[in-house]
Coordinates of C-alpha atoms in Angstrom, one line a residue:
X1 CA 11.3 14.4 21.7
X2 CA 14.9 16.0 21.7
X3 CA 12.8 18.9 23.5
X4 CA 11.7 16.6 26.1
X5 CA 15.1 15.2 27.2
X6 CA 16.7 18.5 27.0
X7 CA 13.9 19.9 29.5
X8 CA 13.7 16.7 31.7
X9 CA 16.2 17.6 34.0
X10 CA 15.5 16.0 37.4
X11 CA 18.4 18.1 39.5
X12 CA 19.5 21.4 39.4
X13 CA 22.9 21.7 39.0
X14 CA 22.9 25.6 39.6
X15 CA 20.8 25.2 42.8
X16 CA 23.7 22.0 43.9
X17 CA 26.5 24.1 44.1
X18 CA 24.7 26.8 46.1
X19 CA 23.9 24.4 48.7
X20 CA 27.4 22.6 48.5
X21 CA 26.1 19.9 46.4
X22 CA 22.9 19.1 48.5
X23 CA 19.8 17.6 46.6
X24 CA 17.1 19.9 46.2
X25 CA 13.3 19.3 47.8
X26 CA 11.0 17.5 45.7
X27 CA 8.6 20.7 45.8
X28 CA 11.2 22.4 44.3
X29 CA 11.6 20.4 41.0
X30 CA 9.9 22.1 37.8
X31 CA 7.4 19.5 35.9
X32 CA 8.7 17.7 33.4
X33 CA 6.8 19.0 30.3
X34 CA 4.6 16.7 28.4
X35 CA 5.0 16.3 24.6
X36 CA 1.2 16.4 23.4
X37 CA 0.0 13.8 21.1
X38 CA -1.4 14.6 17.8
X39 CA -4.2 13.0 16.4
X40 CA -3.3 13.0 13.4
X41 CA 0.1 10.4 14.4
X42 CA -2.8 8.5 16.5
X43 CA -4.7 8.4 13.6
X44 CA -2.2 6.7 11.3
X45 CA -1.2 4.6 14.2
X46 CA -4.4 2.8 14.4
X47 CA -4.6 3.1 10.4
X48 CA -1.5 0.6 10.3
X49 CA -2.6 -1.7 12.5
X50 CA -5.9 -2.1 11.0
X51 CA -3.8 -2.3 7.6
X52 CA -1.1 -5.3 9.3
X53 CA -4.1 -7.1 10.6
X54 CA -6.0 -7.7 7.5
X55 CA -3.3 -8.0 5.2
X56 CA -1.6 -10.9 7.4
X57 CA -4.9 -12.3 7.4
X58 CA -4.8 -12.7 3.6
X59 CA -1.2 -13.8 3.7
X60 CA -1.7 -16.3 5.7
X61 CA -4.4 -18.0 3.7
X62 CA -2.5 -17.8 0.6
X63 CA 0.6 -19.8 2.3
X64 CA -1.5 -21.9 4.2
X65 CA -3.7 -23.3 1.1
X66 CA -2.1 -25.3 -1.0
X67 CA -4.6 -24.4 -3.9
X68 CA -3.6 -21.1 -4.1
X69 CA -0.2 -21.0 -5.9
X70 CA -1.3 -19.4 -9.1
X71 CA 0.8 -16.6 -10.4
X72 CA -2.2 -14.5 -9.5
X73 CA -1.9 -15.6 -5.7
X74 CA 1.9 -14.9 -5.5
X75 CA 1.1 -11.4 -7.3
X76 CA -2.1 -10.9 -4.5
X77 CA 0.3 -12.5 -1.7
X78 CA 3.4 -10.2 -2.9
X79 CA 0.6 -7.0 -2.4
X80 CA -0.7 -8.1 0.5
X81 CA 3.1 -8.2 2.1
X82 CA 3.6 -5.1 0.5
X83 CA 0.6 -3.8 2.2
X84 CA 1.5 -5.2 5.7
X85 CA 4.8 -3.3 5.6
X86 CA 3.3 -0.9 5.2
X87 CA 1.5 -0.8 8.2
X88 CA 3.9 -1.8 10.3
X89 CA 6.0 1.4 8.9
X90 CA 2.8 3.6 10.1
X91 CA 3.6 1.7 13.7
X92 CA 7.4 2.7 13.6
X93 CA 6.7 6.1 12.6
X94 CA 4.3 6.5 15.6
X95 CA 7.0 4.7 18.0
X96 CA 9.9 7.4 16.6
X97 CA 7.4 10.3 16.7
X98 CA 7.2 9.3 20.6
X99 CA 9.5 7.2 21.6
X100 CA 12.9 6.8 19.8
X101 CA 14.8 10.4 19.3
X102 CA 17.1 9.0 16.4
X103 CA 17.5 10.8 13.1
X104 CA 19.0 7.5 11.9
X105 CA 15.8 5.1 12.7
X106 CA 13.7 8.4 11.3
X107 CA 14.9 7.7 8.1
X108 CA 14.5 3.9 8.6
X109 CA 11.2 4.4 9.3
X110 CA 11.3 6.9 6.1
X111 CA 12.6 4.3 4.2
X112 CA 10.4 1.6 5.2
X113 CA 7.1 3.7 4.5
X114 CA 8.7 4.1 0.8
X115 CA 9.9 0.7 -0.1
X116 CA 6.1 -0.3 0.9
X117 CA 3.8 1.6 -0.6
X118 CA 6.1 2.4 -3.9
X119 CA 5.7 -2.1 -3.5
X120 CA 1.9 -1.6 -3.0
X121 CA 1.5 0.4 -6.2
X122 CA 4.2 -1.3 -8.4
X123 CA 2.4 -5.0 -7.2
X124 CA -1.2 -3.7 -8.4
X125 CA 0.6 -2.9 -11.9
X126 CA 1.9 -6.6 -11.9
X127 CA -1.5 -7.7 -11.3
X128 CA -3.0 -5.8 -14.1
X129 CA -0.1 -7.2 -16.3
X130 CA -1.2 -10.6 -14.9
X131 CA -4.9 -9.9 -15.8
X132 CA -3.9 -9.0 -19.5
X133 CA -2.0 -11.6 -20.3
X134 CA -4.3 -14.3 -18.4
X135 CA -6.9 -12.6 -21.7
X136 CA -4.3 -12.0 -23.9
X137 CA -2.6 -15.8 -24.0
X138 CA -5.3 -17.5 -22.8
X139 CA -4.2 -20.7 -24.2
X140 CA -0.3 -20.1 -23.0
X141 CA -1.2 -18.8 -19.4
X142 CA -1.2 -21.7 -17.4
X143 CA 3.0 -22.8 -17.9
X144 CA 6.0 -22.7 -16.2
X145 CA 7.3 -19.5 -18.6
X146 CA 4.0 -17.8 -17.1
X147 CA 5.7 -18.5 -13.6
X148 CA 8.9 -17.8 -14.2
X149 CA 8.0 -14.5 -15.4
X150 CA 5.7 -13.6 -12.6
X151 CA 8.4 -14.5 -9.9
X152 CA 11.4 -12.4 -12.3
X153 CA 8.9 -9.9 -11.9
X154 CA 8.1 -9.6 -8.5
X155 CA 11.9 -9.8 -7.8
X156 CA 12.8 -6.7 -10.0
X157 CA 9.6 -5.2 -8.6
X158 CA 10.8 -5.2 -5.0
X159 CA 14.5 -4.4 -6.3
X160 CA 13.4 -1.3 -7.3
X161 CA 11.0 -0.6 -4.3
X162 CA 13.9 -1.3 -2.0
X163 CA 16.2 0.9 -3.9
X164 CA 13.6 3.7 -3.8
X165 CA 13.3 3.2 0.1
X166 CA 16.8 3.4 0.3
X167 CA 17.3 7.0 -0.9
X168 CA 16.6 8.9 1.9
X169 CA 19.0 6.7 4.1
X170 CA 21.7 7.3 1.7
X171 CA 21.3 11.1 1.6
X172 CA 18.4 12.2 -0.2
X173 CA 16.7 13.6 2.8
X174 CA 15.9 16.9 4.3
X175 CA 17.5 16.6 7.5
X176 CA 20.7 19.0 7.0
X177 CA 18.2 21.4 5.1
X178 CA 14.7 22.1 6.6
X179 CA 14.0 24.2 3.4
X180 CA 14.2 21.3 0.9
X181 CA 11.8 19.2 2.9
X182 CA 8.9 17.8 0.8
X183 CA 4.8 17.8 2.7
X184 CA 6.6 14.4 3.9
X185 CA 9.5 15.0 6.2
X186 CA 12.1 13.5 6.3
X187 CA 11.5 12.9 2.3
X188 CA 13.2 16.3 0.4
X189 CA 11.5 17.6 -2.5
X190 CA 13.4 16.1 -5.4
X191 CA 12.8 12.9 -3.9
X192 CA 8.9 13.3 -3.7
X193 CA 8.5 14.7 -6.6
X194 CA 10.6 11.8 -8.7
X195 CA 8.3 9.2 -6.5
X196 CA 5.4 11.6 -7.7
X197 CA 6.0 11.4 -11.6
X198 CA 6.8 7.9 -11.4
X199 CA 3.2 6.9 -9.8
X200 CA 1.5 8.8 -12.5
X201 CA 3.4 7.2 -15.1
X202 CA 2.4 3.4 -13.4
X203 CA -1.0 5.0 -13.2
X204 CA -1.0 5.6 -17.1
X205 CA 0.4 2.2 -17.8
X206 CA -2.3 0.5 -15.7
X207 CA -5.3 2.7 -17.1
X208 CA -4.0 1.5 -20.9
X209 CA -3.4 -1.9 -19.6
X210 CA -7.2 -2.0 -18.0
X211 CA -8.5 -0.3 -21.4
X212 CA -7.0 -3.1 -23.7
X213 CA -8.3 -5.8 -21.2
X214 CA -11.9 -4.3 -21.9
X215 CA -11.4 -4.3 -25.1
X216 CA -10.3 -8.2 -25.3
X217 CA -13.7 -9.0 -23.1
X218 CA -15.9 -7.6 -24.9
X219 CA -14.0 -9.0 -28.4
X220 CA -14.1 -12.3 -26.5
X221 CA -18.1 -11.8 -25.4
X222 CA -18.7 -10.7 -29.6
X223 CA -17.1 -13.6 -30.7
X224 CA -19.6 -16.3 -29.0
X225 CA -22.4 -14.1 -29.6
X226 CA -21.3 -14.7 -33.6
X227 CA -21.0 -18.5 -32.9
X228 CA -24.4 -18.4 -30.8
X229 CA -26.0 -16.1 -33.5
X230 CA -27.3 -14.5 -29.8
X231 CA -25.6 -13.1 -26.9
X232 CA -26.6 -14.4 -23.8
X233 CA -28.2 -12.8 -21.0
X234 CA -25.4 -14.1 -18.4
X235 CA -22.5 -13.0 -21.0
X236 CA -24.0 -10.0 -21.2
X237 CA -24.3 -9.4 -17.7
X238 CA -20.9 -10.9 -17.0
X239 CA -19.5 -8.5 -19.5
X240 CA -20.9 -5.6 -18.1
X241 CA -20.3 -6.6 -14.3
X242 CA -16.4 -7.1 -15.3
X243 CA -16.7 -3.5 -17.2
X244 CA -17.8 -2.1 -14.2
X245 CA -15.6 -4.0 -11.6
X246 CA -12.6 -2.2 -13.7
X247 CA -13.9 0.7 -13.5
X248 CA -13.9 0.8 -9.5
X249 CA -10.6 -0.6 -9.3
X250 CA -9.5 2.2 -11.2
X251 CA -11.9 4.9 -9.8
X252 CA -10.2 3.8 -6.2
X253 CA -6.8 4.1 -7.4
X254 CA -6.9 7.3 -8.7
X255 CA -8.8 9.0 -6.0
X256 CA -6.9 7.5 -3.7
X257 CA -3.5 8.0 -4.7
X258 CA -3.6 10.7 -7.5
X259 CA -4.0 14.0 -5.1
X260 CA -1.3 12.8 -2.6
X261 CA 0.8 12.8 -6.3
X262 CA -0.1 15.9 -7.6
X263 CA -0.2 17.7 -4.3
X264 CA 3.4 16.4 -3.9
X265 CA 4.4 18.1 -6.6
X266 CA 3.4 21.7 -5.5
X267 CA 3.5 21.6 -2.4
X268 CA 6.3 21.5 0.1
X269 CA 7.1 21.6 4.4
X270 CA 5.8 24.9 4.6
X271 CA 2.3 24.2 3.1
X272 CA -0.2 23.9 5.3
X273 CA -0.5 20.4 7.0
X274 CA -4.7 20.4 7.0
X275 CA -3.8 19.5 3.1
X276 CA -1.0 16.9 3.4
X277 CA -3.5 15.4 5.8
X278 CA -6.5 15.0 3.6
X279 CA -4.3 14.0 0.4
X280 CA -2.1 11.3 2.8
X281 CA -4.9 9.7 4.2
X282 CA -6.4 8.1 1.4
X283 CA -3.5 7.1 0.2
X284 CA -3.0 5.1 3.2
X285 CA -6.5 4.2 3.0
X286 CA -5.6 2.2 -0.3
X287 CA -3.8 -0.3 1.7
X288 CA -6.7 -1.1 3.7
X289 CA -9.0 -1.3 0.7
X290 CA -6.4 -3.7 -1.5
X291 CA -7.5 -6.9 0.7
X292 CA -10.9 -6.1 -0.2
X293 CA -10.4 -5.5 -3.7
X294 CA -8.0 -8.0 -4.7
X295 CA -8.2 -10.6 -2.2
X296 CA -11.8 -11.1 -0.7
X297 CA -13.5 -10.5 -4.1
X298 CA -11.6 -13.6 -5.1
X299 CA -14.1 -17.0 -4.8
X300 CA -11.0 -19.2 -4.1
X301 CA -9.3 -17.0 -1.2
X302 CA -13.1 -16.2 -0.6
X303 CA -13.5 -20.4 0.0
X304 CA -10.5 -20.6 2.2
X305 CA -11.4 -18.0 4.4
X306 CA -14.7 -19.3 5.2
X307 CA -13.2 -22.8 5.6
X308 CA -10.9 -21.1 8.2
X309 CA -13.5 -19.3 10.1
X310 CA -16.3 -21.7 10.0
X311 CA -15.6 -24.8 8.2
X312 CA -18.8 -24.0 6.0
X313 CA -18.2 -24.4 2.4
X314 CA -21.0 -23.4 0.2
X315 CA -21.8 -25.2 -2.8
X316 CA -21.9 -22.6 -5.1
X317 CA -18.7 -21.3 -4.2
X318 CA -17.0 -24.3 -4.9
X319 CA -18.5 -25.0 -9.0
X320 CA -18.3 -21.1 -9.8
X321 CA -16.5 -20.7 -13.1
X322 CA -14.6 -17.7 -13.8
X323 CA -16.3 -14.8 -15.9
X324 CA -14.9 -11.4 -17.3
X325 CA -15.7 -10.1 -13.8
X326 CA -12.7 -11.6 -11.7
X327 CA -10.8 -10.1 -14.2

């Protein structure tokens, strides 16, 4: 952009004083050049609307039901916020790529992109926490010290997304120095790869977290086949369905996010882009596959949005008990 307004000159100031100060014929003006449009910035664009759309959806039926205010639903309403940041950032960055020459609402827009999706990930280890303990103290789970915690929680969660956001604004970007940018610019290297090592280590805590919580269910599943002297066939299957549910909430997590981390760590402005493409994109994709995960898979947010869209309330829906799977 600062290439367009120092080309867009609409007089010539040389051609002025030759002609004592007389304007200069239309035919004689040189075309403005046009800034092409990459389809990459498009691509992101209509990512984060997609991503704002969906996730506002699920936002508002959590406020607007009063059934839903479950620590679990503040933990899923805190991701799905996170989420819609998100895509709002993808908007801004599209609107400063374009639009706004600033370096100053650059690294807002920087910043914004950060403090989201460092929110995103840092929410989806609260809900994991949430799910453990939900197994763990089954008997305590459902008190005030449950809710207390969860909202102490999400507060130190978004402190330290904020503060993480807020780093490039205060100086820990590549502006000054083109060599120290990261495969995300404005973000420099030191800063990317401290972002990257602390996603692996959430990832690490959330795979043990996930491995324990299998480990309970099926303790939990042997310990009413013992009182049964049989298991089941629907314990068994709700076993195995829960087993495998974990297994692609973790599979979609990793592949998502995991080569955007290591490639962040290798990797720098002078890499070539093709690969910060394909290891960005699913990484944004993740915020478009949380709803669906998290949210929609949920009978009672599942409920609410069909009362919302059709008013139809199937009975099934509204007597299913909770099994192993919606862990």
């Amino acid at each position: 952009m600062s290439n367009l307004f120092q080309n867009a000159s609409f007089l010539n100031l040389d051609v002025l004083e030759a002609k004592n100060m007389s304007p200069v014929p239309s035919w004689e003006i040189e075309p403005v050049p046009v800034t092409s449009i990459n389809p990459w910035n498009v691509l992101l664009c209509v990512t984060g609307t997609l991503m704002s759309c969906e996730n506002a959806v699920v936002i508002a039926l959590i406020v607007y039901t009063p059934t839903l205010r479950a620590p679990m639903f503040v933990l899923i309403g805190s991701l799905a916020f996170a989420d819609l940041l998100a895509g709002l950032g993808l908007i801004l960055n599209f609107i400063v790529t374009y639009i706004i020459d600033s370096d100053f609402v650059t690294l807002l827009s920087a910043g914004l992109l950060i403090t989201a999706f460092s929110a995103s990930v840092l929410n989806i280890l609260g809900i994991t926490v949430d799910r453990y303990l939900s197994l763990y103290n089954a008997l305590t789970y459902h008190t005030e010290r449950t809710a207390a915690f969860t909202y102490i929680t999400l507060i130190l969660m978004w402190v330290i997304s904020a503060t993480l956001g807020s780093l490039p604004v205060l100086g820990w970007n590549c502006l000054e120095d083109e060599t120290t940018c990261s495969i995300c610019r404005p973000v420099n290297k030191n800063n990317a790869a401290a972002l990257a090592v602390s996603f692996l280590l959430i990832f690490a805590l959330i795979l043990q977290l996930y491995l324990q919580i299998c480990k309970i269910a099926f303790r939990h599943a042997q310990q009413i086949a013992f009182q049964r002297q049989y298991m089941t066939t629907s314990h068994s299957s709700s076993t195995t369905k829960g087993v495998s549910t974990l297994t692609t909430i973790l599979g979609t997590f990793a592949f998502c996010w995991i080569p955007l981390a290591m490639y962040s760590l290798v990797a720098d402005a002078q890499s070539p882009a093709i690969y910060t493409y394909a290891t960005a994109l699913p990484a944004i994709c993740h915020s478009l596959l949380n709803p669906m995960i998290y949210a929609f898979r949920n009978p009672d947010i599942l409920r609410s949005l069909r009362i919302a869209c059709c008013g139809c309330m199937p009975y099934s829906l509204t007597m299913r008990p909770r099994t192993p799977s919606d862990v």
